Amino acid sequence: MEEQPGLSDQYRMSSPWPMLIAFGLAIAEVGIIWPLAPLAVGGLLLLTGSIVGIVREAGYVESPWPLLSGFALALVAIGLALFAYSGGAFAVNSVSESLRTSGSIGLRGLSIAFAGVIALVGALVGKYWTTANAGHSV
Amino acid sequence: MAIEGQIALTVLMGALLVGVAVWLTRLEDWRSYTPLAGGAGGAIGDESAHVHEEKPAGIIRWLTTVDHKDIGILYGTYALIAFVWGGLAAVLMRAELATASLSLLNNTQVYNALLTSHGITMLFLFGTPILAAFSNYFIPLLIDADDMAFPRINAIAFWLLPPGAILIWAGFFVAPFTEAMTTGAATSWTMYPPLSVEQTNPSVDLMLLGLHLTGVSATMGAINFIATIFSERGEDVGWSNLDIFSWTVLTQSGLILFAFPLLGSAIIMLLLDRNFSTVFFAAEGGGTILWQHLFWFFGHPEVYILVLPPMGIVSYVLPKFSGRKLFGFKFVVYSTLAIGVLSFGVWAHHMFTTGIDPRLRASFMAVSLAIAIPSAVKTFNWITTLWNGSLRLNTPMLFCIGFISNFIIGGVTGVFLAAIPIDLVLHDTYYVVGHFHYVVMGAIAFAGFAGIYYWYPMYTGRMYQRTLAKWHFWLSMIGTNLTFFAMIILGYAGFTRRYATYDGLTVGPVEVITAMHQAATLGAFLLLIGQIIWVWNMVSSWIDGPKVEDGDPWNLAETNMKSREWAWFERKLDTTIATDGGAEEEPLADGGEPTESDES
Ligand code: HEM
Ligand SMILES: [Cu+2]
């Protein structure tokens, strides 16, 4: 269909974040339940990154980095708590047989915490080494 | 998964993230685009008070849109794909049941997996989304709102669905490649423990995760509709003149808000039972009946979540072609609200045979019989609207009438089932399958078709092929009644549901059972042909059906029935012609130069 000057056309019509949030949530969910560390880490990064993105796009925050580091710290805290709960065990093993071993719980904790660490590094790099601080001129 | 697998996944995931990052920086181009650079179609760009952003072109537009109409189209496309998947699963099952012994499928477990996938797909991936397609596209137009209250949340809600579907269907895709998975999940849509806990097949976990995502999606959508209908109505749209479709969607959203989070929680409990040795639904914990209570507390409202908006569509479209206003509008609204409230008080009618306390049973029977009253009120109002009207039997109208007819059979069989003594005999037979298919296929899908045809000119700008549409209707009507009436008889004959074979029968009217199974399969194939015609008609007409030039393609103005969304459409047609000028090639297509794209 063609572009048409209808009513709703006077508002922002597109945003890249919703799709990324949804996919991030799905990937993180699978990665954490089935301890597949790469999916857990990647999915959490996608999810937190896009939540921060959409919040900034909507103008609720000026700069994305403080919010991102907040999420990062929360992930680190949750992840370490889970790791501690597992008694510091850690194992990379097969999907179907090991969902409830303490090694696999430790793996889940570490992957969540690791996602938090990467997000934190991202936030610091973003804040001190890029110019993307201000909100958009829009 | 061995360590190499993890490394491969890491690389894949890393590549995906880098890809996303690159994509995002490319998008900056259009994200910071100013109205002045808008190009063709940016005629209102000079209203600089607004943030006017062009939609990006091509596929990116669809991936990033937050416009309610685009999201409506996305929901519709998604629902269509799910309908094809669920429909083919059903056809495979019916083909298998044409003969008494296993002849087509590899083993009965495949049948069970198809059965599960069919049920879950049709309810969660087709039913709920097709309704969201209508409500996204039309509610803002009907209530004169600029868009949904939360456009971005709206987009998130949609985008949760594709991963949800992939996870729900994953068993079928992944099983051929791994030994850990045998086939798709085979729990049936009700996922009763202990079966669903004891099936070690990991595709059950994936299905539960996917269901969870679709539940989150439905809840987000519902919050959005409630907020939109409450706070975004235009100046001259009050509660007193809110249209019937919006009323039903508002009620539906309320039901979703109470039902779906509960399903989500129950699903998490089931996941924990499966994977982390909790005992929520184990005999030593809450027991399996706990699951049934939680599931049906969601499950019964779910059936009304599915049926209320279609009732709204029928109440909305039927008067247009009867030349009369909806009879007893107020009572149709009240009955909608009554159904909404009562539907939370009937869930245990799915559990009459489980040995729950007979006093509980009796009260659930009473409320279940009571809920038939508002349903009947609606039915009488539709019939009275038709009474003495000047009927125009075009395709949307035929589907509305088919809806009423099928809903009566579906509803009356429901009332029978709500009576405990009858249910004790008929529970878990094909009678139940016949009952709910009369409602879900015969009524809900029919109302969906009515809406799809009725608004087709609006969202495509073109007209469908009328003869094909009539074929679609008659094949669907005959197919539905053949298939599902045969099931009702199968139920009376005592044939139980969820069986892949019937060659071991030693009691009962074996010939009747065989004949009815074959009749049902025949009906299913009629349905299949009808739906192929429909998809063909929709797609081919969208590509090169005759353009709609009149803002009132159904001549509703004649009977004073033209409503707000068609007025919007008329404005749109006018302004499109006014502003597009020669910039677009479309206006030329009908005139002088025959371009290739037009002829094909
Ligand atoms: C007129 C009101 C209705 C009444 C009194 C009613 C009653 C019942 C009863 C008592 C059962 C349980 C049968 C059994 O398992 O033994 C049942 C099953 C079912 N009904 Fe209805 N029903 C009504 C309307 C509807 C509607 C409108 C829908 C769909 C939108 C629907 C969908 C279903 C489904 C899906 C099942 C089967 C669930 C399963 O076991 O898989 N019903 N109905
Ligand atoms: Cu029910």
PDB file of N, CA, C and O in Angstrom, chain A residues 1-4 8-19 22-23 26 29 34 37-38 42 54 57 92 94-95 99-100 108 136 138, chain B residues 1 6 10 13 27-28 30 50-52 55-56 64-67 69 146 152 155-156 159-160 163 202 209 212-213 274-277 459 572:
ATOM      1  N   MET A   1       0.837  -1.207   0.000  1.00  0.00           N
ATOM      2  CA  MET A   1       0.000   0.000   0.000  1.00  0.00           C
ATOM      3  C   MET A   1       0.868   1.252   0.000  1.00  0.00           C
ATOM      4  O   MET A   1       1.979   1.230   0.492  1.00  0.00           O
ATOM      5  N   GLU A   2       0.310   2.307  -0.505  1.00  0.00           N
ATOM      6  CA  GLU A   2       1.103   3.524  -0.601  1.00  0.00           C
ATOM      7  C   GLU A   2       1.065   4.273   0.722  1.00  0.00           C
ATOM      8  O   GLU A   2       0.198   4.082   1.544  1.00  0.00           O
ATOM      9  N   GLU A   3       2.018   5.143   0.875  1.00  0.00           N
ATOM     10  CA  GLU A   3       2.004   6.036   2.027  1.00  0.00           C
ATOM     11  C   GLU A   3       0.812   6.942   1.885  1.00  0.00           C
ATOM     12  O   GLU A   3       0.559   7.468   0.807  1.00  0.00           O
ATOM     13  N   GLN A   4       0.090   7.134   2.957  1.00  0.00           N
ATOM     14  CA  GLN A   4      -1.011   8.052   2.781  1.00  0.00           C
ATOM     15  C   GLN A   4      -1.116   8.960   3.979  1.00  0.00           C
ATOM     16  O   GLN A   4      -0.809   8.576   5.101  1.00  0.00           O
ATOM     17  N   SER A   8      -2.771   8.642  11.714  1.00  0.00           N
ATOM     18  CA  SER A   8      -1.670   8.248  12.566  1.00  0.00           C
ATOM     19  C   SER A   8      -0.319   8.522  11.934  1.00  0.00           C
ATOM     20  O   SER A   8       0.705   8.310  12.541  1.00  0.00           O
ATOM     21  N   ASP A   9      -0.336   8.994  10.702  1.00  0.00           N
ATOM     22  CA  ASP A   9       0.938   9.168  10.026  1.00  0.00           C
ATOM     23  C   ASP A   9       1.753  10.327  10.572  1.00  0.00           C
ATOM     24  O   ASP A   9       2.885  10.530  10.183  1.00  0.00           O
ATOM     25  N   GLN A  10       1.154  11.076  11.469  1.00  0.00           N
ATOM     26  CA  GLN A  10       1.908  12.213  11.965  1.00  0.00           C
ATOM     27  C   GLN A  10       2.771  11.858  13.162  1.00  0.00           C
ATOM     28  O   GLN A  10       3.370  12.697  13.784  1.00  0.00           O
ATOM     29  N   TYR A  11       2.808  10.601  13.494  1.00  0.00           N
ATOM     30  CA  TYR A  11       3.604  10.174  14.630  1.00  0.00           C
ATOM     31  C   TYR A  11       4.746   9.313  14.151  1.00  0.00           C
ATOM     32  O   TYR A  11       4.742   8.832  13.028  1.00  0.00           O
ATOM     33  N   ARG A  12       5.683   9.089  15.036  1.00  0.00           N
ATOM     34  CA  ARG A  12       6.784   8.213  14.674  1.00  0.00           C
ATOM     35  C   ARG A  12       6.218   6.866  14.266  1.00  0.00           C
ATOM     36  O   ARG A  12       5.446   6.262  14.975  1.00  0.00           O
ATOM     37  N   MET A  13       6.606   6.383  13.105  1.00  0.00           N
ATOM     38  CA  MET A  13       5.997   5.179  12.581  1.00  0.00           C
ATOM     39  C   MET A  13       6.882   3.963  12.688  1.00  0.00           C
ATOM     40  O   MET A  13       6.495   2.899  12.270  1.00  0.00           O
ATOM     41  N   SER A  14       8.108   4.130  13.168  1.00  0.00           N
ATOM     42  CA  SER A  14       8.932   2.939  13.175  1.00  0.00           C
ATOM     43  C   SER A  14       9.956   3.001  14.282  1.00  0.00           C
ATOM     44  O   SER A  14      10.348   4.075  14.735  1.00  0.00           O
ATOM     45  N   SER A  15      10.319   1.823  14.734  1.00  0.00           N
ATOM     46  CA  SER A  15      11.326   1.712  15.778  1.00  0.00           C
ATOM     47  C   SER A  15      11.953   0.332  15.642  1.00  0.00           C
ATOM     48  O   SER A  15      11.243  -0.649  15.460  1.00  0.00           O
ATOM     49  N   PRO A  16      13.256   0.246  15.693  1.00  0.00           N
ATOM     50  CA  PRO A  16      13.879  -1.071  15.531  1.00  0.00           C
ATOM     51  C   PRO A  16      13.786  -1.918  16.805  1.00  0.00           C
ATOM     52  O   PRO A  16      13.985  -3.129  16.748  1.00  0.00           O
ATOM     53  N   TRP A  17      13.459  -1.290  17.939  1.00  0.00           N
ATOM     54  CA  TRP A  17      13.634  -1.987  19.214  1.00  0.00           C
ATOM     55  C   TRP A  17      12.611  -3.072  19.513  1.00  0.00           C
ATOM     56  O   TRP A  17      12.981  -4.116  20.075  1.00  0.00           O
ATOM     57  N   PRO A  18      11.327  -2.893  19.202  1.00  0.00           N
ATOM     58  CA  PRO A  18      10.375  -3.922  19.637  1.00  0.00           C
ATOM     59  C   PRO A  18      10.751  -5.326  19.191  1.00  0.00           C
ATOM     60  O   PRO A  18      10.738  -6.261  19.993  1.00  0.00           O
ATOM     61  N   MET A  19      11.125  -5.478  17.928  1.00  0.00           N
ATOM     62  CA  MET A  19      11.462  -6.815  17.447  1.00  0.00           C
ATOM     63  C   MET A  19      12.667  -7.367  18.207  1.00  0.00           C
ATOM     64  O   MET A  19      12.697  -8.540  18.579  1.00  0.00           O
ATOM     65  N   ALA A  22      11.737  -8.572  21.680  1.00  0.00           N
ATOM     66  CA  ALA A  22      11.038  -9.859  21.659  1.00  0.00           C
ATOM     67  C   ALA A  22      12.010 -10.996  21.396  1.00  0.00           C
ATOM     68  O   ALA A  22      11.996 -12.017  22.087  1.00  0.00           O
ATOM     69  N   PHE A  23      12.874 -10.820  20.411  1.00  0.00           N
ATOM     70  CA  PHE A  23      13.807 -11.894  20.089  1.00  0.00           C
ATOM     71  C   PHE A  23      14.789 -12.102  21.239  1.00  0.00           C
ATOM     72  O   PHE A  23      15.137 -13.235  21.568  1.00  0.00           O
ATOM     73  N   ALA A  26      13.164 -14.134  23.903  1.00  0.00           N
ATOM     74  CA  ALA A  26      13.022 -15.551  23.532  1.00  0.00           C
ATOM     75  C   ALA A  26      14.355 -16.274  23.619  1.00  0.00           C
ATOM     76  O   ALA A  26      14.452 -17.369  24.181  1.00  0.00           O
ATOM     77  N   GLU A  29      15.491 -16.716  27.219  1.00  0.00           N
ATOM     78  CA  GLU A  29      14.684 -17.721  27.915  1.00  0.00           C
ATOM     79  C   GLU A  29      15.197 -19.128  27.620  1.00  0.00           C
ATOM     80  O   GLU A  29      15.468 -19.908  28.529  1.00  0.00           O
ATOM     81  N   TRP A  34      17.558 -24.143  29.206  1.00  0.00           N
ATOM     82  CA  TRP A  34      18.462 -25.198  28.776  1.00  0.00           C
ATOM     83  C   TRP A  34      19.809 -24.592  28.925  1.00  0.00           C
ATOM     84  O   TRP A  34      20.117 -23.719  28.126  1.00  0.00           O
ATOM     85  N   ALA A  37      25.016 -21.575  27.400  1.00  0.00           N
ATOM     86  CA  ALA A  37      25.597 -20.300  27.817  1.00  0.00           C
ATOM     87  C   ALA A  37      25.621 -19.252  26.704  1.00  0.00           C
ATOM     88  O   ALA A  37      25.239 -18.113  26.943  1.00  0.00           O
ATOM     89  N   PRO A  38      26.020 -19.599  25.486  1.00  0.00           N
ATOM     90  CA  PRO A  38      26.095 -18.542  24.467  1.00  0.00           C
ATOM     91  C   PRO A  38      24.735 -17.898  24.217  1.00  0.00           C
ATOM     92  O   PRO A  38      24.649 -16.672  24.079  1.00  0.00           O
ATOM     93  N   GLY A  42      24.074 -13.999  24.966  1.00  0.00           N
ATOM     94  CA  GLY A  42      23.679 -13.178  23.817  1.00  0.00           C
ATOM     95  C   GLY A  42      22.256 -12.666  23.959  1.00  0.00           C
ATOM     96  O   GLY A  42      21.972 -11.495  23.708  1.00  0.00           O
ATOM     97  N   ILE A  54      14.924   1.314  23.682  1.00  0.00           N
ATOM     98  CA  ILE A  54      13.540   1.776  23.506  1.00  0.00           C
ATOM     99  C   ILE A  54      13.203   2.825  24.559  1.00  0.00           C
ATOM    100  O   ILE A  54      12.497   3.791  24.290  1.00  0.00           O
ATOM    101  N   GLU A  57      14.711   5.939  23.308  1.00  0.00           N
ATOM    102  CA  GLU A  57      13.981   6.430  22.144  1.00  0.00           C
ATOM    103  C   GLU A  57      12.693   7.125  22.560  1.00  0.00           C
ATOM    104  O   GLU A  57      12.301   8.143  21.998  1.00  0.00           O
ATOM    105  N   VAL A  92      29.867 -27.795  31.928  1.00  0.00           N
ATOM    106  CA  VAL A  92      29.228 -27.667  30.624  1.00  0.00           C
ATOM    107  C   VAL A  92      28.902 -29.079  30.188  1.00  0.00           C
ATOM    108  O   VAL A  92      29.797 -29.863  29.907  1.00  0.00           O
ATOM    109  N   SER A  94      25.629 -32.031  28.688  1.00  0.00           N
ATOM    110  CA  SER A  94      24.605 -32.224  27.670  1.00  0.00           C
ATOM    111  C   SER A  94      23.258 -31.617  28.060  1.00  0.00           C
ATOM    112  O   SER A  94      22.924 -31.504  29.246  1.00  0.00           O
ATOM    113  N   VAL A  95      22.499 -31.239  27.061  1.00  0.00           N
ATOM    114  CA  VAL A  95      21.250 -30.537  27.304  1.00  0.00           C
ATOM    115  C   VAL A  95      20.253 -31.358  28.092  1.00  0.00           C
ATOM    116  O   VAL A  95      19.822 -30.975  29.167  1.00  0.00           O
ATOM    117  N   LEU A  99      19.706 -30.878  33.291  1.00  0.00           N
ATOM    118  CA  LEU A  99      19.106 -29.592  33.604  1.00  0.00           C
ATOM    119  C   LEU A  99      19.189 -29.269  35.088  1.00  0.00           C
ATOM    120  O   LEU A  99      19.253 -28.130  35.475  1.00  0.00           O
ATOM    121  N   ARG A 100      19.144 -30.301  35.936  1.00  0.00           N
ATOM    122  CA  ARG A 100      19.031 -29.968  37.344  1.00  0.00           C
ATOM    123  C   ARG A 100      20.270 -30.290  38.159  1.00  0.00           C
ATOM    124  O   ARG A 100      20.247 -30.167  39.357  1.00  0.00           O
ATOM    125  N   ARG A 108      24.308 -21.666  34.606  1.00  0.00           N
ATOM    126  CA  ARG A 108      23.305 -20.626  34.366  1.00  0.00           C
ATOM    127  C   ARG A 108      23.704 -19.337  35.077  1.00  0.00           C
ATOM    128  O   ARG A 108      23.669 -18.250  34.503  1.00  0.00           O
ATOM    129  N   HIS A 136      18.515  11.809  21.024  1.00  0.00           N
ATOM    130  CA  HIS A 136      18.421  12.247  19.646  1.00  0.00           C
ATOM    131  C   HIS A 136      17.819  13.618  19.537  1.00  0.00           C
ATOM    132  O   HIS A 136      17.072  14.053  20.389  1.00  0.00           O
ATOM    133  N   VAL A 138      15.600  14.418  17.710  1.00  0.00           N
ATOM    134  CA  VAL A 138      14.190  14.327  17.333  1.00  0.00           C
ATOM    135  C   VAL A 138      13.284  14.826  18.459  1.00  0.00           C
ATOM    136  O   VAL A 138      13.387  14.369  19.559  1.00  0.00           O
TER     137      VAL A 138
ATOM    138  N   MET B   1      25.160 -31.155  25.035  1.00  0.00           N
ATOM    139  CA  MET B   1      25.905 -30.632  23.879  1.00  0.00           C
ATOM    140  C   MET B   1      27.375 -30.526  24.235  1.00  0.00           C
ATOM    141  O   MET B   1      27.742 -30.015  25.278  1.00  0.00           O
ATOM    142  N   GLN B   6      29.052 -25.746  21.875  1.00  0.00           N
ATOM    143  CA  GLN B   6      28.971 -24.450  22.566  1.00  0.00           C
ATOM    144  C   GLN B   6      29.771 -23.383  21.824  1.00  0.00           C
ATOM    145  O   GLN B   6      29.341 -22.240  21.706  1.00  0.00           O
ATOM    146  N   THR B  10      28.471 -19.991  20.252  1.00  0.00           N
ATOM    147  CA  THR B  10      29.025 -18.692  20.622  1.00  0.00           C
ATOM    148  C   THR B  10      29.298 -17.871  19.378  1.00  0.00           C
ATOM    149  O   THR B  10      28.953 -16.692  19.308  1.00  0.00           O
ATOM    150  N   MET B  13      25.995 -16.736  17.851  1.00  0.00           N
ATOM    151  CA  MET B  13      25.371 -15.696  18.655  1.00  0.00           C
ATOM    152  C   MET B  13      26.129 -14.386  18.499  1.00  0.00           C
ATOM    153  O   MET B  13      25.533 -13.319  18.347  1.00  0.00           O
ATOM    154  N   LEU B  27      20.357   1.965  10.433  1.00  0.00           N
ATOM    155  CA  LEU B  27      19.036   2.556  10.597  1.00  0.00           C
ATOM    156  C   LEU B  27      19.116   4.011  11.005  1.00  0.00           C
ATOM    157  O   LEU B  27      18.198   4.778  10.762  1.00  0.00           O
ATOM    158  N   GLU B  28      20.205   4.401  11.653  1.00  0.00           N
ATOM    159  CA  GLU B  28      20.341   5.791  12.066  1.00  0.00           C
ATOM    160  C   GLU B  28      20.000   6.714  10.913  1.00  0.00           C
ATOM    161  O   GLU B  28      19.415   7.762  11.089  1.00  0.00           O
ATOM    162  N   TRP B  30      17.747   6.684   8.614  1.00  0.00           N
ATOM    163  CA  TRP B  30      16.370   7.160   8.512  1.00  0.00           C
ATOM    164  C   TRP B  30      15.825   7.613   9.834  1.00  0.00           C
ATOM    165  O   TRP B  30      14.869   8.359   9.912  1.00  0.00           O
ATOM    166  N   HIS B  50       4.526  18.384  14.383  1.00  0.00           N
ATOM    167  CA  HIS B  50       4.507  16.951  14.625  1.00  0.00           C
ATOM    168  C   HIS B  50       5.842  16.333  14.285  1.00  0.00           C
ATOM    169  O   HIS B  50       6.550  16.818  13.435  1.00  0.00           O
ATOM    170  N   VAL B  51       6.125  15.241  14.949  1.00  0.00           N
ATOM    171  CA  VAL B  51       7.297  14.488  14.558  1.00  0.00           C
ATOM    172  C   VAL B  51       6.874  13.619  13.405  1.00  0.00           C
ATOM    173  O   VAL B  51       6.308  12.546  13.596  1.00  0.00           O
ATOM    174  N   HIS B  52       7.090  14.063  12.211  1.00  0.00           N
ATOM    175  CA  HIS B  52       6.670  13.229  11.098  1.00  0.00           C
ATOM    176  C   HIS B  52       7.843  12.430  10.592  1.00  0.00           C
ATOM    177  O   HIS B  52       8.841  12.969  10.175  1.00  0.00           O
ATOM    178  N   LYS B  55       7.913   6.143   6.874  1.00  0.00           N
ATOM    179  CA  LYS B  55       8.198   4.746   7.121  1.00  0.00           C
ATOM    180  C   LYS B  55       9.347   4.357   6.218  1.00  0.00           C
ATOM    181  O   LYS B  55       9.371   4.738   5.053  1.00  0.00           O
ATOM    182  N   PRO B  56      10.305   3.595   6.742  1.00  0.00           N
ATOM    183  CA  PRO B  56      11.360   3.136   5.859  1.00  0.00           C
ATOM    184  C   PRO B  56      10.780   2.179   4.818  1.00  0.00           C
ATOM    185  O   PRO B  56       9.685   1.669   4.982  1.00  0.00           O
ATOM    186  N   THR B  64      10.175  -2.876  11.472  1.00  0.00           N
ATOM    187  CA  THR B  64      10.307  -1.809  12.468  1.00  0.00           C
ATOM    188  C   THR B  64       9.016  -1.042  12.710  1.00  0.00           C
ATOM    189  O   THR B  64       8.999  -0.119  13.511  1.00  0.00           O
ATOM    190  N   THR B  65       7.937  -1.404  12.049  1.00  0.00           N
ATOM    191  CA  THR B  65       6.746  -0.567  12.136  1.00  0.00           C
ATOM    192  C   THR B  65       6.133  -0.564  13.535  1.00  0.00           C
ATOM    193  O   THR B  65       6.177  -1.575  14.245  1.00  0.00           O
ATOM    194  N   VAL B  66       5.599   0.577  13.918  1.00  0.00           N
ATOM    195  CA  VAL B  66       4.807   0.630  15.147  1.00  0.00           C
ATOM    196  C   VAL B  66       3.420   1.185  14.836  1.00  0.00           C
ATOM    197  O   VAL B  66       2.681   1.572  15.728  1.00  0.00           O
ATOM    198  N   ASP B  67       3.061   1.214  13.559  1.00  0.00           N
ATOM    199  CA  ASP B  67       1.765   1.738  13.139  1.00  0.00           C
ATOM    200  C   ASP B  67       0.706   0.643  13.294  1.00  0.00           C
ATOM    201  O   ASP B  67       0.906  -0.490  12.870  1.00  0.00           O
ATOM    202  N   LYS B  69      -1.987  -0.093  11.863  1.00  0.00           N
ATOM    203  CA  LYS B  69      -2.519  -0.770  10.674  1.00  0.00           C
ATOM    204  C   LYS B  69      -1.511  -1.781  10.154  1.00  0.00           C
ATOM    205  O   LYS B  69      -1.858  -2.911   9.803  1.00  0.00           O
ATOM    206  N   ASP B 146      -5.706   8.136  17.234  1.00  0.00           N
ATOM    207  CA  ASP B 146      -4.610   8.276  16.276  1.00  0.00           C
ATOM    208  C   ASP B 146      -3.881   6.964  16.081  1.00  0.00           C
ATOM    209  O   ASP B 146      -3.403   6.641  15.015  1.00  0.00           O
ATOM    210  N   ARG B 152       4.650   1.157  20.677  1.00  0.00           N
ATOM    211  CA  ARG B 152       5.840   0.290  20.714  1.00  0.00           C
ATOM    212  C   ARG B 152       5.540  -1.022  21.424  1.00  0.00           C
ATOM    213  O   ARG B 152       5.980  -2.083  21.011  1.00  0.00           O
ATOM    214  N   ALA B 155       4.006  -3.294  19.126  1.00  0.00           N
ATOM    215  CA  ALA B 155       4.947  -3.999  18.250  1.00  0.00           C
ATOM    216  C   ALA B 155       5.657  -5.118  19.011  1.00  0.00           C
ATOM    217  O   ALA B 155       5.847  -6.212  18.472  1.00  0.00           O
ATOM    218  N   ILE B 156       6.020  -4.867  20.260  1.00  0.00           N
ATOM    219  CA  ILE B 156       6.680  -5.932  21.034  1.00  0.00           C
ATOM    220  C   ILE B 156       5.742  -7.123  21.134  1.00  0.00           C
ATOM    221  O   ILE B 156       6.133  -8.268  20.932  1.00  0.00           O
ATOM    222  N   TRP B 159       5.898  -9.086  18.002  1.00  0.00           N
ATOM    223  CA  TRP B 159       7.149  -9.779  17.686  1.00  0.00           C
ATOM    224  C   TRP B 159       7.472 -10.920  18.636  1.00  0.00           C
ATOM    225  O   TRP B 159       8.365 -11.718  18.381  1.00  0.00           O
ATOM    226  N   LEU B 160       6.742 -10.998  19.762  1.00  0.00           N
ATOM    227  CA  LEU B 160       6.932 -12.167  20.619  1.00  0.00           C
ATOM    228  C   LEU B 160       6.333 -13.413  19.973  1.00  0.00           C
ATOM    229  O   LEU B 160       6.698 -14.539  20.321  1.00  0.00           O
ATOM    230  N   PRO B 163       8.863 -15.956  17.508  1.00  0.00           N
ATOM    231  CA  PRO B 163       9.680 -16.911  18.270  1.00  0.00           C
ATOM    232  C   PRO B 163       8.818 -17.915  19.024  1.00  0.00           C
ATOM    233  O   PRO B 163       9.200 -19.085  19.153  1.00  0.00           O
ATOM    234  N   PRO B 202      12.434 -33.284  25.062  1.00  0.00           N
ATOM    235  CA  PRO B 202      12.675 -31.864  25.326  1.00  0.00           C
ATOM    236  C   PRO B 202      11.814 -30.932  24.485  1.00  0.00           C
ATOM    237  O   PRO B 202      11.720 -29.745  24.792  1.00  0.00           O
ATOM    238  N   LEU B 209       7.950 -23.058  26.683  1.00  0.00           N
ATOM    239  CA  LEU B 209       8.566 -21.725  26.586  1.00  0.00           C
ATOM    240  C   LEU B 209       7.859 -20.888  25.527  1.00  0.00           C
ATOM    241  O   LEU B 209       7.574 -19.703  25.727  1.00  0.00           O
ATOM    242  N   HIS B 212       4.593 -19.700  26.699  1.00  0.00           N
ATOM    243  CA  HIS B 212       4.783 -18.625  27.661  1.00  0.00           C
ATOM    244  C   HIS B 212       4.947 -17.294  26.934  1.00  0.00           C
ATOM    245  O   HIS B 212       4.336 -16.293  27.292  1.00  0.00           O
ATOM    246  N   LEU B 213       5.739 -17.315  25.860  1.00  0.00           N
ATOM    247  CA  LEU B 213       5.932 -16.073  25.095  1.00  0.00           C
ATOM    248  C   LEU B 213       4.610 -15.589  24.500  1.00  0.00           C
ATOM    249  O   LEU B 213       4.301 -14.395  24.547  1.00  0.00           O
ATOM    250  N   ARG B 274       9.016 -30.452  35.534  1.00  0.00           N
ATOM    251  CA  ARG B 274       9.702 -31.289  34.544  1.00  0.00           C
ATOM    252  C   ARG B 274      11.214 -31.294  34.750  1.00  0.00           C
ATOM    253  O   ARG B 274      11.860 -32.318  34.612  1.00  0.00           O
ATOM    254  N   ASN B 275      11.759 -30.102  35.031  1.00  0.00           N
ATOM    255  CA  ASN B 275      13.209 -29.977  34.970  1.00  0.00           C
ATOM    256  C   ASN B 275      13.900 -29.814  36.308  1.00  0.00           C
ATOM    257  O   ASN B 275      15.093 -30.026  36.407  1.00  0.00           O
ATOM    258  N   PHE B 276      13.209 -29.367  37.314  1.00  0.00           N
ATOM    259  CA  PHE B 276      13.907 -29.046  38.551  1.00  0.00           C
ATOM    260  C   PHE B 276      13.320 -29.780  39.757  1.00  0.00           C
ATOM    261  O   PHE B 276      13.432 -29.320  40.888  1.00  0.00           O
ATOM    262  N   SER B 277      12.693 -30.897  39.494  1.00  0.00           N
ATOM    263  CA  SER B 277      12.221 -31.779  40.565  1.00  0.00           C
ATOM    264  C   SER B 277      11.293 -31.126  41.572  1.00  0.00           C
ATOM    265  O   SER B 277      11.234 -31.567  42.712  1.00  0.00           O
ATOM    266  N   TYR B 459      -8.318  -2.730   3.524  1.00  0.00           N
ATOM    267  CA  TYR B 459      -6.886  -2.906   3.794  1.00  0.00           C
ATOM    268  C   TYR B 459      -6.085  -3.290   2.568  1.00  0.00           C
ATOM    269  O   TYR B 459      -4.856  -3.273   2.603  1.00  0.00           O
ATOM    270  N   LYS B 572      -9.083   8.755   2.949  1.00  0.00           N
ATOM    271  CA  LYS B 572      -7.783   8.271   2.509  1.00  0.00           C
ATOM    272  C   LYS B 572      -7.730   8.203   0.995  1.00  0.00           C
ATOM    273  O   LYS B 572      -6.765   8.644   0.379  1.00  0.00           O
TER     274      LYS B 572
END
